[in-house]
Short mmCIF file of C-alpha atoms in Angstrom, two decimals:
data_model
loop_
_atom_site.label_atom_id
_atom_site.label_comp_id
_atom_site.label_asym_id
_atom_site.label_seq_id
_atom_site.Cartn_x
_atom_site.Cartn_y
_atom_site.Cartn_z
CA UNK R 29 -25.24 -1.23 19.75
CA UNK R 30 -23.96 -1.14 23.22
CA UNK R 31 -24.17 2.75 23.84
CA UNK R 32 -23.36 2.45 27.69
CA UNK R 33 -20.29 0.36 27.03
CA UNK R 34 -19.39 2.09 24.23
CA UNK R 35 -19.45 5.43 26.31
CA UNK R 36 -17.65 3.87 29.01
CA UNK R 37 -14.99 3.05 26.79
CA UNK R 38 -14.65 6.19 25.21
CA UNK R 39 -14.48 8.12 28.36
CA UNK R 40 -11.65 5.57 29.42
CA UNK R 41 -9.12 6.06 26.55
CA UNK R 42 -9.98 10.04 26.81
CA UNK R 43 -8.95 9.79 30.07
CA UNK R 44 -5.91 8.26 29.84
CA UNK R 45 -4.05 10.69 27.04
CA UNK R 46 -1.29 13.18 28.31
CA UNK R 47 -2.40 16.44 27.13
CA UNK R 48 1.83 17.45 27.00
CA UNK R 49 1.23 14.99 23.89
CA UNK R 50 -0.90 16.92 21.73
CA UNK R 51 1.00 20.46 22.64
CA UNK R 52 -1.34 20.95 25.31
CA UNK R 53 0.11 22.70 28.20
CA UNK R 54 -1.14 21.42 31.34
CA UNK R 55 -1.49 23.87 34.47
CA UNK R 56 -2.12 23.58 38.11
CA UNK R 57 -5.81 24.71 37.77
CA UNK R 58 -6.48 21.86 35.55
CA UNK R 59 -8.46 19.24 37.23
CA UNK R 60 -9.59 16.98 33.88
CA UNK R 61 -7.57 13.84 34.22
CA UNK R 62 -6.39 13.44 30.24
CA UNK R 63 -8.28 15.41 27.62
CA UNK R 64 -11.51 17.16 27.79
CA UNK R 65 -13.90 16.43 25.56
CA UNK R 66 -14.04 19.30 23.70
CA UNK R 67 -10.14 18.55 23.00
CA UNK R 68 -10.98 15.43 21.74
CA UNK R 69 -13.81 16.83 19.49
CA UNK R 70 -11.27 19.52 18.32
CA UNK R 71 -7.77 17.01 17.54
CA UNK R 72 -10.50 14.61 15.88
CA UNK R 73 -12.11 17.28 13.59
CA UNK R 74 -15.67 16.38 14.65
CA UNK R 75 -18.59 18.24 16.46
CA UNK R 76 -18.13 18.34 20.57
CA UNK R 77 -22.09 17.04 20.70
CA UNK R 78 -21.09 14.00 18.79
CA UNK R 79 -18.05 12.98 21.66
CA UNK R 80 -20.80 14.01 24.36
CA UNK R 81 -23.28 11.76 23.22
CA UNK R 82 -21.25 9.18 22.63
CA UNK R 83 -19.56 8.80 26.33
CA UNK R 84 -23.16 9.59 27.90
CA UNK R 85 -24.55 7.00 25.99
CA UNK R 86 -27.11 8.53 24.49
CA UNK R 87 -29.79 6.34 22.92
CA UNK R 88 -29.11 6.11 18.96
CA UNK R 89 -25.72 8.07 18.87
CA UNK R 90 -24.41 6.15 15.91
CA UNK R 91 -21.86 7.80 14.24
CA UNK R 92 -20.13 7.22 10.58
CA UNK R 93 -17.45 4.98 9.98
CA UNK R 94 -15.36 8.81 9.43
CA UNK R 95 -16.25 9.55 12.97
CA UNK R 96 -15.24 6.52 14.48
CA UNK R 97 -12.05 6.44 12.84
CA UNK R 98 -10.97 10.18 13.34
CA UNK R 99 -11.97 9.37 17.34
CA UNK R 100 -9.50 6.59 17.29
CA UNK R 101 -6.66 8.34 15.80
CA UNK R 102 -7.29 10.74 18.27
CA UNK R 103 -7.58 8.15 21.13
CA UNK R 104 -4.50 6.52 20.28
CA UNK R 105 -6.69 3.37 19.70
CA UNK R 106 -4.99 -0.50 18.78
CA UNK R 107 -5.55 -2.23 15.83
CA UNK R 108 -7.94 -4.23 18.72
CA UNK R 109 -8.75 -1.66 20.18
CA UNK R 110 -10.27 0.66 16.85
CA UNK R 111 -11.84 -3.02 15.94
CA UNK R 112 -13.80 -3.65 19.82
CA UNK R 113 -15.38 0.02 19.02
CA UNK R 114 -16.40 -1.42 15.91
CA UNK R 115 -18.36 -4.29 17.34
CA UNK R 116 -19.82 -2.35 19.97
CA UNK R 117 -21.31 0.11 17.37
CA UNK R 118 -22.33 -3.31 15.21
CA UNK R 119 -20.23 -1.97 12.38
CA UNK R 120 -16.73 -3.34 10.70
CA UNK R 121 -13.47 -1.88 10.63
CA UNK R 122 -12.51 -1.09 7.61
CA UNK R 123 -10.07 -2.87 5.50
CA UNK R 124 -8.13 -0.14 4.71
CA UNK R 125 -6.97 -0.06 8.40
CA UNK R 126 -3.24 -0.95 8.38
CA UNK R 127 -1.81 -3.95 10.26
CA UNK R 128 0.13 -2.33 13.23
CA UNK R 129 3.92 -2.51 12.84
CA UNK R 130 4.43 -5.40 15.26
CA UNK R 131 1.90 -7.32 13.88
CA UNK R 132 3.55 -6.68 10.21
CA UNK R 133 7.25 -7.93 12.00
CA UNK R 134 5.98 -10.70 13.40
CA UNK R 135 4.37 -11.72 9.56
CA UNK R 136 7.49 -11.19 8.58
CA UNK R 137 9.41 -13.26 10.64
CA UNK R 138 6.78 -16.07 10.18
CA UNK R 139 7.16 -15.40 6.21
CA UNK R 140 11.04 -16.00 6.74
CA UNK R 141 10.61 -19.25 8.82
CA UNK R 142 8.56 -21.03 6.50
CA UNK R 143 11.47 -21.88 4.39
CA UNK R 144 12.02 -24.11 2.66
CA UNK R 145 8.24 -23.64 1.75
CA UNK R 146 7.46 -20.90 -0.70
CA UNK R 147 5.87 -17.58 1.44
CA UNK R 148 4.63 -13.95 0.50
CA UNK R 149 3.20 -11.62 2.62
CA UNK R 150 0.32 -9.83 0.61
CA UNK R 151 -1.90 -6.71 1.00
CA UNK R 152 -5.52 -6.86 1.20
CA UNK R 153 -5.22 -6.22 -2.41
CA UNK R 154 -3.47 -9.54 -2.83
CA UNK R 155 -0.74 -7.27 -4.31
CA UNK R 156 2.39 -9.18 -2.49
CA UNK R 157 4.86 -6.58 -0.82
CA UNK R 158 7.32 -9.07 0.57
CA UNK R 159 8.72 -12.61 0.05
CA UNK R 160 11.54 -15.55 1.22
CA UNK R 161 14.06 -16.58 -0.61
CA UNK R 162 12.01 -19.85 -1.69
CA UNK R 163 9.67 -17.54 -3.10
CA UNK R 164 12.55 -15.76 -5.43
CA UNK R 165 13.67 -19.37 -6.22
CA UNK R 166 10.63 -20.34 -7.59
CA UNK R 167 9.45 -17.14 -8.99
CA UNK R 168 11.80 -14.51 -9.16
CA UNK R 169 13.17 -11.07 -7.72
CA UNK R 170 9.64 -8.79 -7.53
CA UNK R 171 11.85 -5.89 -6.33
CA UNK R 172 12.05 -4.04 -9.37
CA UNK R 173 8.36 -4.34 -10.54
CA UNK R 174 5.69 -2.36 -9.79
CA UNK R 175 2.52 -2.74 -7.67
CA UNK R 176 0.10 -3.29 -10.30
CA UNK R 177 3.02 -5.98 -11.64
CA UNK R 178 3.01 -7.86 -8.30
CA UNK R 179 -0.70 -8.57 -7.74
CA UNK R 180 -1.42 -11.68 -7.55
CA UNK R 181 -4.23 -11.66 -10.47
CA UNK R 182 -2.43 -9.61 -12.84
CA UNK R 183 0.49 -12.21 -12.76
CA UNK R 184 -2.27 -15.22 -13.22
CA UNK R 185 -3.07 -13.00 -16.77
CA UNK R 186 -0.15 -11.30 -17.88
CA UNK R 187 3.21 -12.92 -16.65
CA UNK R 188 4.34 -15.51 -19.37
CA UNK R 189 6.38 -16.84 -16.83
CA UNK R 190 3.68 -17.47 -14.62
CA UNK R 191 1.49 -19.49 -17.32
CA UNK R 192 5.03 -21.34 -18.39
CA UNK R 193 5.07 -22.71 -14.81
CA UNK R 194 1.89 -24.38 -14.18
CA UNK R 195 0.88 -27.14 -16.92
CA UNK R 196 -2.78 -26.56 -15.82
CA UNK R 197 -3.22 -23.38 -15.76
CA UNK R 198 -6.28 -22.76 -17.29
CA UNK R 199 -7.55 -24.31 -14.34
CA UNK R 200 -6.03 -21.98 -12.04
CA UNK R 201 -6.92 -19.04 -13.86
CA UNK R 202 -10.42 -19.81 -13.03
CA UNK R 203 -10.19 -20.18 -9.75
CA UNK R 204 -8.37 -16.97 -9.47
CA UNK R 205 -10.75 -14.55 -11.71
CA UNK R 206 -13.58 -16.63 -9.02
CA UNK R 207 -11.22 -14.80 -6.24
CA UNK R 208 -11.20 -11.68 -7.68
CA UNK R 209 -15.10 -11.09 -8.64
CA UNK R 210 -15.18 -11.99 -4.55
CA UNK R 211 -12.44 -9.52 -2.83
CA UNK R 212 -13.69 -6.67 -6.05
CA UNK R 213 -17.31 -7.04 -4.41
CA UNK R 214 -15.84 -6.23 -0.73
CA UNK R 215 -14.07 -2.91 -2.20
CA UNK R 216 -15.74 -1.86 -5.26
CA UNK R 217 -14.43 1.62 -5.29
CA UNK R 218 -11.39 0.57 -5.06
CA UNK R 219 -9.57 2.20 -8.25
CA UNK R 220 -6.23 0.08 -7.63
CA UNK R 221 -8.78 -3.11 -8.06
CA UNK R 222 -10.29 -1.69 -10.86
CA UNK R 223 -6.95 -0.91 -12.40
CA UNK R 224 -5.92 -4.75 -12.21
CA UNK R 225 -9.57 -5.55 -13.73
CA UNK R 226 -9.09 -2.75 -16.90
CA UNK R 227 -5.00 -4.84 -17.35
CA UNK R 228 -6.80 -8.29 -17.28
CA UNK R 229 -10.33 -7.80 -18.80
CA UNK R 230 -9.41 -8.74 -22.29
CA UNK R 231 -7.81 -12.03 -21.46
CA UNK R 232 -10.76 -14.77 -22.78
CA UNK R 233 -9.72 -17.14 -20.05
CA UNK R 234 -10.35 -14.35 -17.35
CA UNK R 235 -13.66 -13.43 -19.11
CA UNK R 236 -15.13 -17.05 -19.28
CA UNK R 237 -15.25 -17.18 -15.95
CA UNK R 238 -16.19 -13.49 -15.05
CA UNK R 239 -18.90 -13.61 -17.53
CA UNK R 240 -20.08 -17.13 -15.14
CA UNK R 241 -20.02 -15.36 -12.34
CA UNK R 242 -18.11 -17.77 -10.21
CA UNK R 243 -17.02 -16.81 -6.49
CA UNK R 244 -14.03 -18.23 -4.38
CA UNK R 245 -12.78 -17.14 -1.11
CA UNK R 246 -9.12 -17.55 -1.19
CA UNK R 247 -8.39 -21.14 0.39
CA UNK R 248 -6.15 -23.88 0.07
CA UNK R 249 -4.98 -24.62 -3.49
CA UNK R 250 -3.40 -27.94 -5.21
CA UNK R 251 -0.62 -26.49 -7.12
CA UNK R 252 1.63 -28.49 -9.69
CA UNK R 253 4.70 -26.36 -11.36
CA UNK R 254 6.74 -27.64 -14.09
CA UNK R 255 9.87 -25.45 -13.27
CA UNK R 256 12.47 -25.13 -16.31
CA UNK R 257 15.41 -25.42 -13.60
CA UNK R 258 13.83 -27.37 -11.00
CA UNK R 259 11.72 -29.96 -12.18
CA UNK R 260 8.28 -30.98 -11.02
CA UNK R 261 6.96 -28.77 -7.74
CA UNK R 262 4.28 -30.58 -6.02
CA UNK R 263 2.63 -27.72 -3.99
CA UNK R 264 -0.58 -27.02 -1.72
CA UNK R 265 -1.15 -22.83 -1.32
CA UNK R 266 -2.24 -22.12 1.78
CA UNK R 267 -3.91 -18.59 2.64
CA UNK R 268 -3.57 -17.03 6.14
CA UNK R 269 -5.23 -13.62 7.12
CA UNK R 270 -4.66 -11.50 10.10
CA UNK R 271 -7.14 -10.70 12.29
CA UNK R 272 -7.28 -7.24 11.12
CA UNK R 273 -7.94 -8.51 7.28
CA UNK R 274 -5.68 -6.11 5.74
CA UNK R 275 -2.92 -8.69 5.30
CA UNK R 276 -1.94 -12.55 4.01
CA UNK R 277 0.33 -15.01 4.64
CA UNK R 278 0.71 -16.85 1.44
CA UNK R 279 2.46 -20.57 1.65
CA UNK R 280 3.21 -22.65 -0.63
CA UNK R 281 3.83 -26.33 1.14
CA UNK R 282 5.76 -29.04 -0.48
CA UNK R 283 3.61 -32.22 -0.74
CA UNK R 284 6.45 -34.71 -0.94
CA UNK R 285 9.93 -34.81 0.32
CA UNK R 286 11.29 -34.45 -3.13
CA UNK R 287 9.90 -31.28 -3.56
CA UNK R 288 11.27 -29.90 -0.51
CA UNK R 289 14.94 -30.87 -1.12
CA UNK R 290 14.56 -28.84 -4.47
CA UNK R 291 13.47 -25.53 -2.45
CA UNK R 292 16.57 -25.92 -0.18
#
């Protein structure tokens, strides 16, 4: 940990807040530039000694991951900014952090452009909360269906119309309970990942391969789809994540010009 740097940094952002911001009215006998620290210590909910020895740079002032993200609420940190406090400290931000709203719009528009390729936009659930109109050709309207409904491993297990698509699925079920044991070991307290493992748990292809204890990172997947209206789908699935690992960019390339016509 860089505790000078990290002080430096701290004292910066402090001093660059407008009190009139946080209802605090600002008088001609105030000579703080921004917010004291004790009004930092007081919007963030944590002690005043903790914000002191952080900007003085106090050898082995390491404070919880609760500390350091109630100071950058308060601080009106970035996404980049909350995650270059992180690395100073040595820790990680959390995944929970959202994707800032421009970040999110520019996904989307990327999502949108990839057509005629297939493209979802999922959380770091793998839950998908957006999609092109490829994607609804291919696989349907996900509008009306819950969370739990749109996650990418309960559909492997429990959409029929999923399994109906892909003559090897087996195969793909595999690699996707391999997938799961990996992102359930990054959040294991996660009760919306639990949830999808209490739906799916009973399926024997999902427990032949949990019960191996197989791991995959998500990357790119061969995909063939035997689609009732459109034929054969030769596919490759490509997985991006954003730098903040709370969202994907799912795509779904056609591998030969005759797939491609049949997305148009």
């Amino acid at each position: 940990m860089n505790e000078k740097v990290v002080g430096h940094f701290l004292t910066y952002k402090r001093t660059m807040l407008n009190p009139a911001d946080f209802g605090i009215e600002v008088t001609s006998r105030r000579r703080v530039k921004g917010l004291r620290r004790d009004e930092v210590a007081d919007l963030a909910h944590v002690s005043a000694d903790w914000v002191t020895r952080l900007e003085q740079g106090r050898p082995g002032a390491t404070p919880s991951v609760a500390v350091l993200l109630a100071l950058s609420r308060t601080l009106k940190l970035t996404t980049a900014e909350q995650q270059y406090l992180f690395n100073l400290i040595g820790d990680k931000l959390p995944t929970t952090v959202e994707t800032d709203s421009d970040s999110l719009a520019y996904l989307t528009a990327l999502m949108t452009q990839q057509a005629p390729n297939i493209a979802a936009i999922l959380d770091q659930n793998l839950t998908i909360s957006d999609w092109n109109s490829s994607f609804t050709k291919v696989y349907g309207d996900l509008s009306q269906q819950s969370a739990l409904a749109r996650n990418l491993f309960w559909q492997t297990f429990r959409s029929t119309k999923l399994r109906r698509l892909m003559p090897d699925w087996s195969t793909y079920a595999a690699q996707r309970t391999a997938q799961f044991r990996q992102l359930y070991s990054t959040m294991p307290e996660s009760k919306f990942l639990y949830d999808v493992f209490t739906a799916i748990k009973a399926d024997s292809d999902f427990q032949r391969t949990w019960q191996a204890l197989t791991t995959q990172l998500l990357r790119p997947l061969p995909l063939l789809l035997d689609h009732p209206d459109l034929g054969d789908l030769y596919l490759t699935e490509i997985p991006l994540q954003t730098v903040t690992q709370s969202s994907y960019l799912l795509v779904q390339v056609a591998n030969d010009v005759a797939t491609s016509k049949k997305l148009v």
